[in-house]
Amino acid sequence: MGPEILIIGAVGVALVGGFLVLYAAGGFFIVQPRTQVVVLRFGKYTHTIIDECIKYVFPLGRRLYRLSSQVVSVDLPRLMVLEANGNPIEVSAVLLYQVKEAHKAVLEVDDFHHYLSLLATAVVKNVCSHYPYESSDPRAPCLKKESRQVSDHLMRELGELAAPAGIEVLQVRLNDLTYAPEIAQS
């Protein structure tokens, strides 16, 4: 073997080694405050990182999903609903939620924001149909006063549906509540 072959071999080894070092260095990442990072290896869940830090996971077959742990507020659109007495009302709501188990939010549903918005809309429609718009009995729950019973019913029903996706529902409040225009005119 001539010295040219040894030099070419050494350069090749150095290039491959340099490439491998750079590739391996790509495994470092930063976990920001109030962020959860779900780590998948070749499509299988390995673990969730919840502490803010600099972390290393070898990049081969690795996929990272970053989810915020902050409280999220969603303004649900105005809906036409029939209340308990059969009168049409227009209602909108505000939803506060937080991702508690990021791996469930990533793996159990396709888009957890959209999923929760759809669930919340359905729950608001369902719960509003159980209560009258207003009641002559001051102790009876009604939508106009937004009694504790109505709020608890909204929270309980949506919380049960959102739990499998790793989402904790913090609050659901009726935002805007009026009779439908055709009823309000009469």
Tab-separated table of C-alpha atoms in Angstrom:
chain	number	residue	atom	x	y	z
A	1	MET	CA	0.000	0.000	0.000
A	2	GLY	CA	1.208	3.353	-0.924
A	3	PRO	CA	1.114	6.456	1.235
A	4	GLU	CA	-1.640	7.919	-0.985
A	5	ILE	CA	-4.026	5.115	-0.052
A	6	LEU	CA	-3.292	5.571	3.650
A	7	ILE	CA	-3.937	9.316	3.392
A	8	ILE	CA	-7.190	8.763	1.485
A	9	GLY	CA	-8.258	6.154	4.059
A	10	ALA	CA	-7.424	8.466	6.961
A	11	VAL	CA	-9.329	11.338	5.356
A	12	GLY	CA	-12.314	9.052	4.732
A	13	VAL	CA	-12.316	7.821	8.330
A	14	ALA	CA	-12.018	11.409	9.575
A	15	LEU	CA	-14.948	12.519	7.391
A	16	VAL	CA	-17.174	9.627	8.469
A	17	GLY	CA	-16.165	10.117	12.107
A	18	GLY	CA	-16.823	13.849	11.880
A	19	PHE	CA	-20.230	13.211	10.335
A	20	LEU	CA	-21.132	10.720	13.095
A	21	VAL	CA	-20.039	13.162	15.807
A	22	LEU	CA	-22.148	15.949	14.274
A	23	TYR	CA	-25.113	13.604	13.862
A	24	ALA	CA	-24.843	12.422	17.473
A	25	ALA	CA	-24.532	16.028	18.686
A	26	GLY	CA	-27.967	16.665	17.151
A	27	GLY	CA	-29.437	14.640	20.013
A	28	PHE	CA	-29.219	17.577	22.422
A	29	PHE	CA	-32.346	19.675	22.909
A	30	ILE	CA	-33.723	22.168	25.406
A	31	VAL	CA	-36.938	21.671	27.355
A	32	GLN	CA	-38.428	25.099	28.039
A	33	PRO	CA	-40.388	26.005	31.206
A	34	ARG	CA	-44.048	24.892	31.205
A	35	THR	CA	-43.346	22.481	28.350
A	36	GLN	CA	-43.602	18.709	28.181
A	37	VAL	CA	-41.640	16.767	25.583
A	38	VAL	CA	-42.910	13.354	24.493
A	39	VAL	CA	-40.132	11.136	23.140
A	40	LEU	CA	-40.904	8.417	20.615
A	41	ARG	CA	-38.306	5.959	19.330
A	42	PHE	CA	-39.213	4.370	15.993
A	43	GLY	CA	-42.864	5.285	16.620
A	44	LYS	CA	-43.062	3.769	20.125
A	45	TYR	CA	-43.514	5.851	23.246
A	46	THR	CA	-40.435	5.837	25.488
A	47	HIS	CA	-40.917	8.641	28.037
A	48	THR	CA	-42.071	12.192	28.723
A	49	ILE	CA	-39.732	14.932	29.938
A	50	ILE	CA	-41.500	17.473	32.164
A	51	ASP	CA	-38.569	19.263	33.860
A	52	GLU	CA	-36.907	22.231	32.207
A	53	CYS	CA	-33.405	21.162	31.232
A	54	ILE	CA	-30.981	20.374	28.459
A	55	LYS	CA	-31.536	16.753	27.499
A	56	TYR	CA	-29.876	14.264	25.204
A	57	VAL	CA	-31.553	11.476	23.261
A	58	PHE	CA	-29.652	9.855	20.395
A	59	PRO	CA	-31.329	11.105	17.202
A	60	LEU	CA	-31.613	7.788	15.316
A	61	GLY	CA	-35.341	6.958	15.095
A	62	ARG	CA	-36.215	9.687	17.581
A	63	ARG	CA	-39.258	11.929	17.295
A	64	LEU	CA	-40.045	14.726	19.765
A	65	TYR	CA	-43.448	16.287	20.433
A	66	ARG	CA	-43.428	19.495	22.466
A	67	LEU	CA	-46.637	20.431	24.260
A	68	SER	CA	-47.320	23.435	26.434
A	69	SER	CA	-48.392	22.848	30.037
A	70	GLN	CA	-49.851	26.342	30.275
A	71	VAL	CA	-53.541	26.953	30.833
A	72	VAL	CA	-55.303	27.416	27.492
A	73	SER	CA	-58.470	29.454	27.012
A	74	VAL	CA	-60.881	28.611	24.202
A	75	ASP	CA	-63.832	30.780	23.229
A	76	LEU	CA	-66.506	28.383	21.981
A	77	PRO	CA	-68.698	29.692	19.146
A	78	ARG	CA	-72.310	30.763	19.562
A	79	LEU	CA	-74.706	27.829	19.284
A	80	MET	CA	-78.435	27.522	18.814
A	81	VAL	CA	-79.775	25.141	21.482
A	82	LEU	CA	-83.178	24.117	22.766
A	83	GLU	CA	-83.360	24.636	26.526
A	84	ALA	CA	-85.344	22.337	28.857
A	85	ASN	CA	-88.702	24.015	28.050
A	86	GLY	CA	-88.123	23.660	24.299
A	87	ASN	CA	-87.349	27.331	23.622
A	88	PRO	CA	-84.447	28.059	21.276
A	89	ILE	CA	-81.584	29.968	22.880
A	90	GLU	CA	-78.203	31.151	21.666
A	91	VAL	CA	-75.316	30.273	23.923
A	92	SER	CA	-71.534	30.493	23.816
A	93	ALA	CA	-69.002	29.429	26.404
A	94	VAL	CA	-65.421	29.833	27.542
A	95	LEU	CA	-63.291	26.783	28.290
A	96	LEU	CA	-60.066	26.654	30.318
A	97	TYR	CA	-57.952	23.520	30.142
A	98	GLN	CA	-54.436	22.241	30.653
A	99	VAL	CA	-52.512	19.278	29.261
A	100	LYS	CA	-51.582	17.053	32.212
A	101	GLU	CA	-50.428	13.867	30.472
A	102	ALA	CA	-48.711	14.858	27.241
A	103	HIS	CA	-48.196	11.307	25.991
A	104	LYS	CA	-51.951	10.712	25.995
A	105	ALA	CA	-52.597	14.017	24.195
A	106	VAL	CA	-50.089	13.012	21.504
A	107	LEU	CA	-50.897	9.321	21.156
A	108	GLU	CA	-54.625	9.005	21.913
A	109	VAL	CA	-56.044	11.785	19.709
A	110	ASP	CA	-54.993	13.327	16.403
A	111	ASP	CA	-55.334	17.020	17.314
A	112	PHE	CA	-56.219	17.500	20.975
A	113	HIS	CA	-57.128	21.224	20.582
A	114	HIS	CA	-59.704	20.431	17.898
A	115	TYR	CA	-60.844	17.325	19.787
A	116	LEU	CA	-61.499	19.301	22.955
A	117	SER	CA	-63.299	22.112	21.101
A	118	LEU	CA	-65.662	19.598	19.483
A	119	LEU	CA	-66.292	17.850	22.795
A	120	ALA	CA	-66.919	21.138	24.598
A	121	THR	CA	-69.411	22.269	21.955
A	122	ALA	CA	-71.332	19.008	22.254
A	123	VAL	CA	-71.294	19.138	26.067
A	124	VAL	CA	-72.565	22.738	26.155
A	125	LYS	CA	-75.434	21.763	23.834
A	126	ASN	CA	-76.270	18.715	25.929
A	127	VAL	CA	-76.103	20.421	29.338
A	128	CYS	CA	-78.100	23.468	28.208
A	129	SER	CA	-80.881	21.171	27.047
A	130	HIS	CA	-81.266	19.888	30.637
A	131	TYR	CA	-81.962	23.280	32.258
A	132	PRO	CA	-84.532	26.036	31.604
A	133	TYR	CA	-83.414	29.494	30.518
A	134	GLU	CA	-84.915	31.025	33.648
A	135	SER	CA	-86.870	29.685	36.592
A	136	SER	CA	-89.440	31.263	38.896
A	137	ASP	CA	-88.033	29.242	41.813
A	138	PRO	CA	-84.902	31.056	43.098
A	139	ARG	CA	-83.373	27.772	44.297
A	140	ALA	CA	-83.919	25.869	41.047
A	141	PRO	CA	-80.945	25.788	38.691
A	142	CYS	CA	-81.339	27.712	35.453
A	143	LEU	CA	-79.075	28.929	32.683
A	144	LYS	CA	-79.686	32.645	33.195
A	145	LYS	CA	-78.281	32.631	36.741
A	146	GLU	CA	-75.642	30.051	35.813
A	147	SER	CA	-75.998	28.231	39.077
A	148	ARG	CA	-73.297	26.102	40.627
A	149	GLN	CA	-75.201	22.995	39.555
A	150	VAL	CA	-75.041	23.977	35.862
A	151	SER	CA	-71.301	24.747	36.098
A	152	ASP	CA	-70.607	21.471	37.902
A	153	HIS	CA	-72.598	19.551	35.292
A	154	LEU	CA	-70.564	21.166	32.471
A	155	MET	CA	-67.249	20.462	34.235
A	156	ARG	CA	-68.100	16.877	35.183
A	157	GLU	CA	-69.332	15.849	31.750
A	158	LEU	CA	-66.487	17.482	29.801
A	159	GLY	CA	-63.868	16.329	32.320
A	160	GLU	CA	-64.908	12.695	31.893
A	161	LEU	CA	-64.693	12.958	28.097
A	162	ALA	CA	-61.336	14.802	28.063
A	163	ALA	CA	-59.536	12.617	30.637
A	164	PRO	CA	-58.576	9.810	28.188
A	165	ALA	CA	-56.709	12.431	26.119
A	166	GLY	CA	-54.629	13.551	29.137
A	167	ILE	CA	-56.421	16.895	29.400
A	168	GLU	CA	-57.673	18.431	32.628
A	169	VAL	CA	-60.669	20.742	32.266
A	170	LEU	CA	-60.245	23.624	34.708
A	171	GLN	CA	-63.377	25.635	33.998
A	172	VAL	CA	-66.341	25.890	31.634
A	173	ARG	CA	-68.458	29.023	31.816
A	174	LEU	CA	-71.388	30.172	29.761
A	175	ASN	CA	-70.244	33.366	28.110
A	176	ASP	CA	-73.219	34.680	26.185
A	177	LEU	CA	-76.777	33.540	26.710
A	178	THR	CA	-79.870	34.977	25.013
A	179	TYR	CA	-83.135	33.837	23.582
A	180	ALA	CA	-82.958	33.197	19.853
A	181	PRO	CA	-83.902	36.347	17.836
A	182	GLU	CA	-87.269	34.928	16.788
A	183	ILE	CA	-88.235	34.272	20.433
A	184	ALA	CA	-86.765	37.551	21.760
A	185	GLN	CA	-88.932	39.578	19.356
A	186	SER	CA	-92.123	38.022	20.690
